[in-house]
XYZ file of C-alpha atoms in Angstrom:
627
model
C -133.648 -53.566 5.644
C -131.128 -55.784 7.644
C -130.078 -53.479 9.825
C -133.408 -52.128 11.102
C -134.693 -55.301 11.379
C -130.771 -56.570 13.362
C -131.669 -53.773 15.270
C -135.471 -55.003 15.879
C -134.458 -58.220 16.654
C -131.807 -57.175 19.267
C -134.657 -54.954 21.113
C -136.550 -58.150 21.300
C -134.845 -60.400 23.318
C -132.188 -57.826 25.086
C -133.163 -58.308 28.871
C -135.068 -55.100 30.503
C -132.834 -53.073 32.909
C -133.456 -53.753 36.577
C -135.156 -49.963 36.533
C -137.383 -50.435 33.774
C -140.684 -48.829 33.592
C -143.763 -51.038 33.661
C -145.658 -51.493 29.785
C -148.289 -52.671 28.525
C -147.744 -54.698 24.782
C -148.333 -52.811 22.184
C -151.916 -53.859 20.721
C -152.724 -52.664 25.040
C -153.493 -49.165 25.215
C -155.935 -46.582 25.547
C -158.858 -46.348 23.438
C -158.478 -50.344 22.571
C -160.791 -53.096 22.327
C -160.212 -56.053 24.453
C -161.941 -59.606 23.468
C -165.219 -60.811 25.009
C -166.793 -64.109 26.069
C -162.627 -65.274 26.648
C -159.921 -65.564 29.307
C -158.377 -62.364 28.529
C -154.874 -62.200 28.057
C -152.984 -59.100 29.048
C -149.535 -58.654 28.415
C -146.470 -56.100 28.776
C -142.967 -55.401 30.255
C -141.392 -54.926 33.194
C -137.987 -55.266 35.304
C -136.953 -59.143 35.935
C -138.906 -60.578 38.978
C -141.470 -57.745 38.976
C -144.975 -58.768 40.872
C -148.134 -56.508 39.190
C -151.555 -56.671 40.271
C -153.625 -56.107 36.804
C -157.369 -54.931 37.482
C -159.630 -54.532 34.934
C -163.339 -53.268 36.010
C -163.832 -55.292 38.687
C -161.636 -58.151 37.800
C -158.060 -58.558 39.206
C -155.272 -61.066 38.194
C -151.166 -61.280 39.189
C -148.409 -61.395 37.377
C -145.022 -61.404 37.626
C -141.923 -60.367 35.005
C -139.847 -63.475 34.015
C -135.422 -63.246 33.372
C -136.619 -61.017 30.489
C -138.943 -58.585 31.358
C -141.811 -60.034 30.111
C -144.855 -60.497 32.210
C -148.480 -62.003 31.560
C -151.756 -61.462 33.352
C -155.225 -63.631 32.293
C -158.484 -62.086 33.703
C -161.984 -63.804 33.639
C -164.043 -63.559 30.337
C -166.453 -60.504 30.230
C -169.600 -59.512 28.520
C -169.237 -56.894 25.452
C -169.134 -53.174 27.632
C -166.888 -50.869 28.280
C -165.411 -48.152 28.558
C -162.699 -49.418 31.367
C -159.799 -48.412 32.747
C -156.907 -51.092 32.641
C -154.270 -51.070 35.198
C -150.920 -52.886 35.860
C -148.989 -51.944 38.865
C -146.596 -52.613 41.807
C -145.569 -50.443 44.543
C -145.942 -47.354 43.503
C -145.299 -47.681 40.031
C -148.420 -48.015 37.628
C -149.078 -48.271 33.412
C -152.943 -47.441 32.491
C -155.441 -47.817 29.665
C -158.369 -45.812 29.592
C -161.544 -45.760 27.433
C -160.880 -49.567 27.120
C -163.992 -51.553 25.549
C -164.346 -55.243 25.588
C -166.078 -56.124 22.735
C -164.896 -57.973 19.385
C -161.420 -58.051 17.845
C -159.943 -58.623 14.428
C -156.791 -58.745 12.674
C -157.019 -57.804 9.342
C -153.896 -58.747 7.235
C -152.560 -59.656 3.554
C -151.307 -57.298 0.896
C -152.369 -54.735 -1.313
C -155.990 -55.381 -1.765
C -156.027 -55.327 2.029
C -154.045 -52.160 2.478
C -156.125 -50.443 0.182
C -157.891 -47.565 2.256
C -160.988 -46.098 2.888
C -160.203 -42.551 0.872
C -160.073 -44.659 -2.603
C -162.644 -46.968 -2.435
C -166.099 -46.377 -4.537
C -168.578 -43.828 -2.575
C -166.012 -42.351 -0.418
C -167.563 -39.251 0.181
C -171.148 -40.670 1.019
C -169.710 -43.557 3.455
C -167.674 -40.808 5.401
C -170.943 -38.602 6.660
C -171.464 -41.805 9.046
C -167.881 -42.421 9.620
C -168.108 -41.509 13.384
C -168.264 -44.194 15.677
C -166.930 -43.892 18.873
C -167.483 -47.884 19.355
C -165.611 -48.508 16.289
C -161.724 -48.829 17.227
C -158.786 -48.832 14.662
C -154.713 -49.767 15.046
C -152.868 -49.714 12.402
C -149.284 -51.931 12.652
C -146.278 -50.021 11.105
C -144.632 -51.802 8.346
C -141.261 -53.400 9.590
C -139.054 -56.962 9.276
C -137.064 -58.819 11.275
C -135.879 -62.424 11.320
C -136.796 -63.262 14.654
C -140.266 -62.475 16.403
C -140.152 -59.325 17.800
C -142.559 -57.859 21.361
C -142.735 -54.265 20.013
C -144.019 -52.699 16.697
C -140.970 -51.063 14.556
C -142.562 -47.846 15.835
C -144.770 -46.989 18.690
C -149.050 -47.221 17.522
C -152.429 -46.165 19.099
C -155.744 -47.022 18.825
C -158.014 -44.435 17.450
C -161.907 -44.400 17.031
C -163.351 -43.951 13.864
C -164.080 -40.711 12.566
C -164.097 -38.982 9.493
C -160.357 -37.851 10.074
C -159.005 -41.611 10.932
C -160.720 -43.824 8.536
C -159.964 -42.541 5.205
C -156.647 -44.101 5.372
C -157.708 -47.722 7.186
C -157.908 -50.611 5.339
C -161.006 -50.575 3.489
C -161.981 -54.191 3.531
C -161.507 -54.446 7.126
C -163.354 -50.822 7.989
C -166.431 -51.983 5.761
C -166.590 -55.103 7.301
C -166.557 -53.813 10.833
C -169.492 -51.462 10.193
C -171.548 -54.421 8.797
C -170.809 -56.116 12.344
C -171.325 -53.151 14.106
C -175.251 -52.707 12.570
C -175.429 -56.324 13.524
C -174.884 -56.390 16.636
C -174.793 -52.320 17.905
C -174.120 -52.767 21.804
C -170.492 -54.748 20.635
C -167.634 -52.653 20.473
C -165.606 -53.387 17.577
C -161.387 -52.890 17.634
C -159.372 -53.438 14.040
C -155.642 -54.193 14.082
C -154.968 -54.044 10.363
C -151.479 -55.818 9.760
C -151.154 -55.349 5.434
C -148.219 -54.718 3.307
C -148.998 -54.304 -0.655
C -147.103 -56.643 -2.822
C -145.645 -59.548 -0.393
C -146.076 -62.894 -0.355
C -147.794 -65.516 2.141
C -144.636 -66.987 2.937
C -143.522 -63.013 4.764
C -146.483 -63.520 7.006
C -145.804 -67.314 8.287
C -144.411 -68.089 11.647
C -141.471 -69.826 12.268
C -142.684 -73.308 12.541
C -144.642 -73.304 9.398
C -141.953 -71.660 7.833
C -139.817 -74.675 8.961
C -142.183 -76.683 7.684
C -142.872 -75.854 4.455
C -139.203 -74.949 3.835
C -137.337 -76.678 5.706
C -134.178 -76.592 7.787
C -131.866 -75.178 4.924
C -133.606 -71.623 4.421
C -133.992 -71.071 8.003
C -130.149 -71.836 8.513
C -130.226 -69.370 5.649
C -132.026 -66.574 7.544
C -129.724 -66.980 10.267
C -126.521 -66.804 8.508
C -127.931 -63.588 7.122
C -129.116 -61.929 10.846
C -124.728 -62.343 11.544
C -123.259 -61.957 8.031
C -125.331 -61.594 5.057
C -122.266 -61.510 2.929
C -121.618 -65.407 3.660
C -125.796 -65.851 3.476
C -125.570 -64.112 -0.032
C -122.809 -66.593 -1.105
C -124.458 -69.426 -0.001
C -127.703 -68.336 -1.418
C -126.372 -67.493 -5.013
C -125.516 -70.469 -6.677
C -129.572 -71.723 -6.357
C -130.173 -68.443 -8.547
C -127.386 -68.866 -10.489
C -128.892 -72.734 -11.450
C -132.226 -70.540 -12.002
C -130.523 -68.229 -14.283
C -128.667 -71.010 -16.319
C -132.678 -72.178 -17.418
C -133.285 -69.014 -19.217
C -129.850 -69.309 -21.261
C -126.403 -69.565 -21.842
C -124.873 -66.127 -21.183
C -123.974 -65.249 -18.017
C -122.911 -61.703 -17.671
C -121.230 -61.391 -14.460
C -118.662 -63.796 -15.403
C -118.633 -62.484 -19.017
C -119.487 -59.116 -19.272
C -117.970 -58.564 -23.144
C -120.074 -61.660 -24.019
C -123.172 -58.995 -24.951
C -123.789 -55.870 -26.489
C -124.155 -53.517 -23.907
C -125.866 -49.786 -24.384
C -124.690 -46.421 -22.451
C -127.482 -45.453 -19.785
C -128.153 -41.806 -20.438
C -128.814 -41.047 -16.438
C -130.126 -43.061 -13.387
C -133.748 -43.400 -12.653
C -136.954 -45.462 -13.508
C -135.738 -46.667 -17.002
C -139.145 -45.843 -18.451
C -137.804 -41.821 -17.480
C -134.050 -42.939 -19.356
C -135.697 -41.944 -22.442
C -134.555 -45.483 -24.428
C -137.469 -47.036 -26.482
C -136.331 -50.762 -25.706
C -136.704 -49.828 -21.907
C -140.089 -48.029 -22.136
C -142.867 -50.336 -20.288
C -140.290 -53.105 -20.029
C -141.083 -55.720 -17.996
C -138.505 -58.511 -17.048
C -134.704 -58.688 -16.676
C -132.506 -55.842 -17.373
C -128.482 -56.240 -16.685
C -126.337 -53.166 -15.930
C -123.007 -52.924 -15.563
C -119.876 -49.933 -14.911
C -116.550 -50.279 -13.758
C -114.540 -48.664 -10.670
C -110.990 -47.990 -10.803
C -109.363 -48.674 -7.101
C -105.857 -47.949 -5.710
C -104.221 -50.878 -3.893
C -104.894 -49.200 -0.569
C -108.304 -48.678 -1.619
C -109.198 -52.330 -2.908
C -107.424 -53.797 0.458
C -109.208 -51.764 2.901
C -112.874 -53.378 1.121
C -115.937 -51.222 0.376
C -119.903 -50.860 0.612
C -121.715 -50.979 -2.393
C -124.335 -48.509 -2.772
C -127.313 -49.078 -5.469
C -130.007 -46.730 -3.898
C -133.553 -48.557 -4.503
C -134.076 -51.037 -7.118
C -137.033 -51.633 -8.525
C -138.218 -54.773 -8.128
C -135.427 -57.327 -7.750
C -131.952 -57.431 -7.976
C -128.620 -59.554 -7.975
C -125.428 -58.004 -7.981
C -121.807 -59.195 -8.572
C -118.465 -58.020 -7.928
C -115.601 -59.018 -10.324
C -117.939 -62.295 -10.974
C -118.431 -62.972 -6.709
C -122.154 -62.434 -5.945
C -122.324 -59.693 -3.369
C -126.048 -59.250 -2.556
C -129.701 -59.692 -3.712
C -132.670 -58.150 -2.857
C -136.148 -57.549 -3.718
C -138.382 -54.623 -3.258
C -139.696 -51.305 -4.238
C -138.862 -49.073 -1.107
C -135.349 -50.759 0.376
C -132.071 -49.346 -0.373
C -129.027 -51.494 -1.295
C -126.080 -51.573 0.830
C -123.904 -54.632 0.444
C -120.971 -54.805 2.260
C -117.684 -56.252 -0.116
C -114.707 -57.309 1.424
C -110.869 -56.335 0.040
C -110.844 -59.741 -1.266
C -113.139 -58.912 -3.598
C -111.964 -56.150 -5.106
C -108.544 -55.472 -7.458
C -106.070 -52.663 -7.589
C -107.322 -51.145 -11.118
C -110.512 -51.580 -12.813
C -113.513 -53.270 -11.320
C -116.635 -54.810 -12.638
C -120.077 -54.080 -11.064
C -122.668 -56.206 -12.481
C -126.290 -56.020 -11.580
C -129.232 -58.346 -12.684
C -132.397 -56.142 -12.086
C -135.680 -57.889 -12.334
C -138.999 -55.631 -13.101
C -142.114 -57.597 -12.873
C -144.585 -54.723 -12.941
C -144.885 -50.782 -13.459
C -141.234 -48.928 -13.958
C -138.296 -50.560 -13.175
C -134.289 -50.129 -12.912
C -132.482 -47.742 -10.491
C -134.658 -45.316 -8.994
C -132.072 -42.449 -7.707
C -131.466 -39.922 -7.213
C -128.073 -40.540 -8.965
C -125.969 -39.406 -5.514
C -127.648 -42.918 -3.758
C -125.013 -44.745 -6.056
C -121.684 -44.577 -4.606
C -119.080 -46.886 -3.468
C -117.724 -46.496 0.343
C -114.338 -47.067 1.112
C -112.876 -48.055 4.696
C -111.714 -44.380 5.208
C -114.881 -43.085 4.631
C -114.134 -41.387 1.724
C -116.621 -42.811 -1.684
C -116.500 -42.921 -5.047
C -119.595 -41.722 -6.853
C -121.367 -44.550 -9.265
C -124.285 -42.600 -10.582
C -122.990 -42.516 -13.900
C -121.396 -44.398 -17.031
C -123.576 -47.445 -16.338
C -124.273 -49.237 -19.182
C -127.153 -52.129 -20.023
C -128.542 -54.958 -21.553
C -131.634 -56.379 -22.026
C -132.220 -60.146 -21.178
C -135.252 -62.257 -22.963
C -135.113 -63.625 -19.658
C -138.758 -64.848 -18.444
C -140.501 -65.421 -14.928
C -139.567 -65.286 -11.257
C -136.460 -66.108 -9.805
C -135.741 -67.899 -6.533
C -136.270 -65.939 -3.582
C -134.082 -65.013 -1.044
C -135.535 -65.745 2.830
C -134.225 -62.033 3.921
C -136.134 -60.713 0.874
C -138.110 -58.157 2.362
C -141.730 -58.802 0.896
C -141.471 -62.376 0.387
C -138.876 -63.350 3.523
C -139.400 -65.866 5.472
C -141.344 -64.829 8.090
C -139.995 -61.522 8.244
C -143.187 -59.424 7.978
C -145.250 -61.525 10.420
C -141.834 -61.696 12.747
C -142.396 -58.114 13.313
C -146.133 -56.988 12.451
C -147.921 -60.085 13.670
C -145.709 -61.221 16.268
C -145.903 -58.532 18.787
C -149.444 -58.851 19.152
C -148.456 -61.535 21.455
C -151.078 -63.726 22.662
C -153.897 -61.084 22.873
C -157.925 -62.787 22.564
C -159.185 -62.515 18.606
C -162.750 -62.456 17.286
C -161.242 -64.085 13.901
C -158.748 -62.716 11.117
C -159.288 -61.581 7.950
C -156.634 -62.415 5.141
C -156.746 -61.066 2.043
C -153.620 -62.091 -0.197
C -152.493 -63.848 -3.016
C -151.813 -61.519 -6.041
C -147.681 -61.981 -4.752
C -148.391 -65.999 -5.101
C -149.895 -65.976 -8.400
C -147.969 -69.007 -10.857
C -146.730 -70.478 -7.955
C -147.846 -73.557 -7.134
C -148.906 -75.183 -3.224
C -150.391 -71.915 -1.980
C -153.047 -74.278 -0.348
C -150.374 -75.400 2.131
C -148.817 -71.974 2.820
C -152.761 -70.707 3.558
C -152.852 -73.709 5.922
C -149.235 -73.150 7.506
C -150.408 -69.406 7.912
C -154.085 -70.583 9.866
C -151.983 -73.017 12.173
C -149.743 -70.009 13.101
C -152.259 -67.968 14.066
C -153.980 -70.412 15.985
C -150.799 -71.145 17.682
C -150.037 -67.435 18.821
C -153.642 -66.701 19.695
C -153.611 -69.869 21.384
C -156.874 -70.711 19.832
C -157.557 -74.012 17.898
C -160.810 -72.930 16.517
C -159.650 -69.358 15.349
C -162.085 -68.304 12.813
C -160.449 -66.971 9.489
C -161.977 -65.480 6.754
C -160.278 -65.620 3.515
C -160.982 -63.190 0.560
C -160.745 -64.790 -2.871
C -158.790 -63.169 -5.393
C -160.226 -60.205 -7.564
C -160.686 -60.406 -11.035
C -157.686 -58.836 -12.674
C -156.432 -59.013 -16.402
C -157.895 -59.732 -20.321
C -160.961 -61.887 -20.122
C -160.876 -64.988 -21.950
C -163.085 -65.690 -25.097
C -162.099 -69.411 -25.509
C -161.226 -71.575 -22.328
C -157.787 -70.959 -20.814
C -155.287 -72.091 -17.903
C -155.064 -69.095 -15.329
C -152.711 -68.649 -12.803
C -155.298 -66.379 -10.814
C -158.041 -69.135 -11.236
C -155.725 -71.941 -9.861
C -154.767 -70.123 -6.924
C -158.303 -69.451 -5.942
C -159.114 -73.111 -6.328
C -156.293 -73.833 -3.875
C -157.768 -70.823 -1.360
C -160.873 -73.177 -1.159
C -159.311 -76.252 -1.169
C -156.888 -75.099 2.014
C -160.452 -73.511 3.253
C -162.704 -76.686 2.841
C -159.813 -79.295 4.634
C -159.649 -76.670 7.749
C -162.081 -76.102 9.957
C -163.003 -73.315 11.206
C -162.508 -70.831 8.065
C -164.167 -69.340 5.878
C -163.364 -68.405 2.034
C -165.397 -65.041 0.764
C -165.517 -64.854 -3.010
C -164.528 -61.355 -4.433
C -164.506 -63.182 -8.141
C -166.951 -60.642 -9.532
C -165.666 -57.137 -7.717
C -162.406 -57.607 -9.950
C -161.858 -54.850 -12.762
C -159.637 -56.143 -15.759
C -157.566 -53.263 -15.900
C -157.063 -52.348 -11.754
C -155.575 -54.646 -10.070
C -157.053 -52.666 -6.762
C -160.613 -52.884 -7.105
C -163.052 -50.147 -5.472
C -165.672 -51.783 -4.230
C -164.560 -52.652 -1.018
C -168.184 -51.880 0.752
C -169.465 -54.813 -1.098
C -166.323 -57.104 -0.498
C -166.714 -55.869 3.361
C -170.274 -56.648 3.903
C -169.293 -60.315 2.380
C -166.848 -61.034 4.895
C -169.147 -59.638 7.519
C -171.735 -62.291 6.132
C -169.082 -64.846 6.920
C -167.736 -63.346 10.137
C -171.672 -64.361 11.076
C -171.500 -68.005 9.724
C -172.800 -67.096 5.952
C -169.885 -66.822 4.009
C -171.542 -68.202 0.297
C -171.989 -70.616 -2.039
C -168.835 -72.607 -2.147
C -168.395 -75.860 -4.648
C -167.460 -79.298 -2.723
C -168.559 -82.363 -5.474
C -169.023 -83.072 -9.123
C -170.342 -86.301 -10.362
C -172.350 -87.962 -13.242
C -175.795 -88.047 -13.933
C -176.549 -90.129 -17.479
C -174.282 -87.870 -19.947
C -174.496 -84.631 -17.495
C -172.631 -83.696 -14.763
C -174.125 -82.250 -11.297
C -172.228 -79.357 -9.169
C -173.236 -79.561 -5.787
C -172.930 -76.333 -3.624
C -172.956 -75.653 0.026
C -173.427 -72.209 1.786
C -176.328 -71.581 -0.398
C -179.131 -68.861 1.009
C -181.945 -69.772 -0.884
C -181.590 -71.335 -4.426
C -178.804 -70.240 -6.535
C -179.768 -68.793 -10.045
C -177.937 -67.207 -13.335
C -178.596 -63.644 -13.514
C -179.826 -62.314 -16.846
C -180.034 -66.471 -18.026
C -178.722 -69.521 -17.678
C -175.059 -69.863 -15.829
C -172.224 -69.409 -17.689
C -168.691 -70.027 -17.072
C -168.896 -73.446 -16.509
C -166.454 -75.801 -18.351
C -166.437 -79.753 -19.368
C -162.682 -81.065 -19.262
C -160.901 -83.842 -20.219
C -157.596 -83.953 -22.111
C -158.589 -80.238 -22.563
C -161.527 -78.052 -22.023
C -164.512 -76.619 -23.658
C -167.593 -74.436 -22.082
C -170.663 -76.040 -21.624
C -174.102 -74.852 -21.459
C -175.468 -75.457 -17.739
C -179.021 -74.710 -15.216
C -179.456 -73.860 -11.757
C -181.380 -76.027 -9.781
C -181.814 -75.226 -6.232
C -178.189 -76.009 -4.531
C -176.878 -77.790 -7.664
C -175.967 -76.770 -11.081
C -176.246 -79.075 -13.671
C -173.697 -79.489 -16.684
C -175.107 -80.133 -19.697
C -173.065 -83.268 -20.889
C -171.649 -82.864 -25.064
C -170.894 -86.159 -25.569
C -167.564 -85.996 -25.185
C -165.005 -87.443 -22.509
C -165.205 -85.466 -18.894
C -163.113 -86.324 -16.117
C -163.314 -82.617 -14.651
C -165.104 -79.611 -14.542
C -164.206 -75.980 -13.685
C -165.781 -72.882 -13.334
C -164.644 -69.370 -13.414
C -161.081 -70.511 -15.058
C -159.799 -67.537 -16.294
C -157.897 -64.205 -14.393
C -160.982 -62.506 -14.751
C -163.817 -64.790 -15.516
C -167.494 -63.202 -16.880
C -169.985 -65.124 -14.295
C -173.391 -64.507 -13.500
C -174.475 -67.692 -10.860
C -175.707 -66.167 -7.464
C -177.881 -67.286 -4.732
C -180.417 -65.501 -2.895
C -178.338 -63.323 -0.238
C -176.553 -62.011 -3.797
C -173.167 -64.289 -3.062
C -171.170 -65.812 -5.792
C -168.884 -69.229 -5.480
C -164.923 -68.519 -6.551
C -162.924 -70.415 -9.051
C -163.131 -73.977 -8.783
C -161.619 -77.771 -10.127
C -163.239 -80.895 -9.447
C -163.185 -84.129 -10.623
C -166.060 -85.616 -11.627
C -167.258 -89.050 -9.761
């Protein structure tokens, strides 16, 4: 990962050459969708100094390349049509766009849920015999990281038009949306830019001044340290997970390797494949450990440790020195040790691998494990590991190059190149990765302002899904990790303008963490793409012994299907359901005599609700105190 996203960066900011071709940026290109009803912004490339005349229909607008190639153009706001033909030239020398609509645009973004495509939602099949639309437009940004924002996609991307051979494998959420907004309004082209990576967190997708904000000076002087030498980031880095590690308990097996009982690893792959009982379906922290032997020559001349892909996290030591961590599923390990590191004789390897879901350990094949020397010449390391199992619990710190949860790193190089192109809205679904952790509410927030900072529009809209149902249900009233981070989705939702949060709380299924129904979850946030995102809770307060929940966003009157609305709970020192009734925008809580100082609804992963109002929408998780 750092070296293709080194590399990335460098591209970014290395000047053009004086005979560089003229470009447009890459969301600019034929087939695409260009924002009505605003000043829109066209940008590209070009040698240093280079005057272009940019036409676009009938419009025309100059530009000129600054010191590093970079040029923009703003042409008067149009009227939905299309198709155009965009142009930049100079002399003789010209970059076009055909089939170019100016209609609506949307970046679609978040993680799994988001990524899911078309092919595996419910009613595939059906939904693809009207697939075809040639006004429905779709770009999909390659995955790719970098620590610094980069102009250009990790790999070159087109826009396509939806047809039964593109969409299956578009974001699903996103697609179904679009054709709800396409039936709305049919004259308005519609382009998609979907921007999703499955499992990272919010804090991969911020910009660089939130993530200054929110984590201040240190981690960025972090990231840094790790674009020039991630050996000195890693050391700087290791004693915060080292403190984390010294919570869970008292051994610490780099330094002490003989102070646990360590078991031969019969090969190297996914340990559920190892064929070791304690290993099958493990989840949490799993130590391995082997020794090299090195010459004197060898351990001088320093060496790259190669693990292959790890599966999820790791942290790996050297003779007791931490050399390297990492998290991710599809990143190989390289960390580069230097001589004074290493020992003429035997060596100790020690790796900390964390699994938090699915299979975990070393995923092979065995010949990714080796150990390069400064000749070239390796030793192989794909045997006579040996391991331990840790009772270990939870998360550790994060490192800000970690490749899903970096800071910044996924929006540095998937967001970021969009540049400053006009947006309809975005649509964010995310927040699985940020589960347990607490002040997602001000990561959502840093994440809005960033967007509305590149798009260079205050008033973005932004729709954001709440989490899914996922996990046991809950007979008896329970705290919820899932429940608390929706209730801080609508809290970041209700303090910013402009945004809009789209409950999802009843599409969940307990035992899929991907849900199928993404044709209902799209035509919800094409409800509140059109100013009707729900019923969302905003007050709680007494009424004699009751308390009454008052609702906005409500079509109609809201109402418990198949009886009175459940999920509702009274809270105090601790919580109990309550019996409750609908009545009109409000729901009243039936008071039990006891104390209440707070009431919830929907606590649990996946709650079991049943309040709707008339358009058939459903309010998220919520806390509130009671007045």
């Amino acid at each position: 990962m750092r070296g293709v996203a080194a590399l990335l960066a460098a591209a970014a900011f290395v000047p053009l050459p004086a005979a560089a071709q003229i470009a447009f940026a890459p969301a600019i290109g034929d087939q695409g969708v260009l924002q009505r009803d605003k000043p829109i912004v066209i940008e590209g490339e070009a040698a240093p100094g280079t005057s272009l005349t940019v036409t676009l229909s009938d419009t025309i607008a100059q530009a000129k390349a600054d010191e590093s190639g970079q040029w923009r153009a703003i042409l008067p706001a149009m009227k939905a049509g299309g198709p155009y033909r965009l142009r930049a030239a100079t002399g003789g020398e010209a970059v076009e766009a055909n089939g170019v609509m100016v209609g609506d645009v949307w970046l679609c973004s978040g993680q799994s849920n988001m990524e899911f495509p078309v092919r595996r939602a419910l009613d595939f099949d059906n939904q693809m015999n009207s697939a075809a639309d040639p006004m429905l437009r779709l770009l999909t940004v390659p995955k790719a990281t970098s620590t610094r924002p980069l102009r250009k996609f990790g790999e070159p991307a087109a826009w396509q038009a939806s047809t039964r051979e593109t969409a299956p494998e578009f974001s699903a959420a996103c697609w179904y949306m679009a054709r709800a907004l396409r039936k709305a309004a049919p004259d308005v082209a519609v382009g998609l830019i979907d921007a999703s990576w499955g499992g990272t967190a919010i804090r991969a997708w911020l910009d660089p001044v939130a993530t200054r904000r929110i984590y201040g000076p240190e981690d960025a002087v972090l990231l840094e340290t790790y674009d020039r030498d991630p050996l000195a980031a890693n050391t700087a880095f290791a004693p915060r997970w080292i403190d984390w590690w010294r919570t869970q308990g008292s051994v610490e097996p780099w330094r002490t390797p003989d102070a646990v009982k360590w078991s031969p690893v019969p090969g190297v792959g996914p340990w559920d494949s190892l064929g070791e009982a304690p290993l099958q379906g493990f989840t949490g922290w799993v130590w391995f450990r082997r020794s090299v032997t090195l010459t004197p020559e060898q351990a001088r001349g320093g060496a790259t440790l190669s693990l292959g892909i790890i599966d999820d996290g790791d942290q790996a030591f050297v003779n007791g020195k931490p050399v390297g961590n990492s998290f991710g599923w599809s990143n190989p390990r390289d960390y580069i040790v230097p001589g004074s590191y290493w020992k003429a004789g035997a060596n100790e390897v020690v790796v900390a691998v964390w699994n938090s879901y699915g299979t975990g350990g070393f995923m092979g094949p065995a010949e990714r494990l080796k150990l390069t020397l400064s000749d070239g010449s390796s030793i192989p390391l794909g045997d006579q590991w040996h391991y331990w199992i840790s009772a270990a619990k939870g998360a550790p710190p994060r490192p800000p190059w970690d490749t899903i949860a970096g800071l910044g790193l996924i929006g540095n190089a998937m967001v970021a190149p969009l540049g400053g192109i006009g947006l309809r809205g975005v649509a964010w679904y995310q927040g699985e990765s940020d589960s347990g952790q607490t002040g997602y509410d001000v990561r959502l927030r840093g994440l809005i302002d960033g967007y509305r900072r590149q798009f260079s529009d205050p008033a973005l809209q932004v729709l954001v899904v709440g989490l899914a149902g996922y996990g046991a249900p809950a007979p008896m009233p329970v705290e919820s990790g899932w429940a608390k981070l929706r209730d801080e989705q609508r809290r970041a939702v209700a303090a910013t303008p402009g945004t809009a949060l789209v409950s999802a709380i009843d599409l969940g299924s307990r035992t899929d963490i991907h849900p199928g129904d993404k044709n209902e979850l799209g035509k919800r946030l094409a409800r509140a793409a059109l100013g009707k995102p729900g019923p969302q809770a905003v007050s709680a307060r007494r009424d004699g012994s009751d308390v009454v929940v008052s609702f906005n966003g409500v079509e109609g009157a809201l109402a418990g299907w198949s009886g009175a609305p459940i999920g509702f709970e009274l809270c105090a020192q601790s919580c109990r359901f309550a019996r409750a009734t609908a009545e009109g925008t409000t729901v009243r809580v039936l008071g039990d005599g006891q104390p209440v100082t707070r009431i919830r609804y929907g606590w649990a992963d996946t709650p079991v609700v049943n309040l709707y109002d008339a358009a058939n929408m459903t309010p998220t998780s919520f806390e509130l105190a009671v007045e």
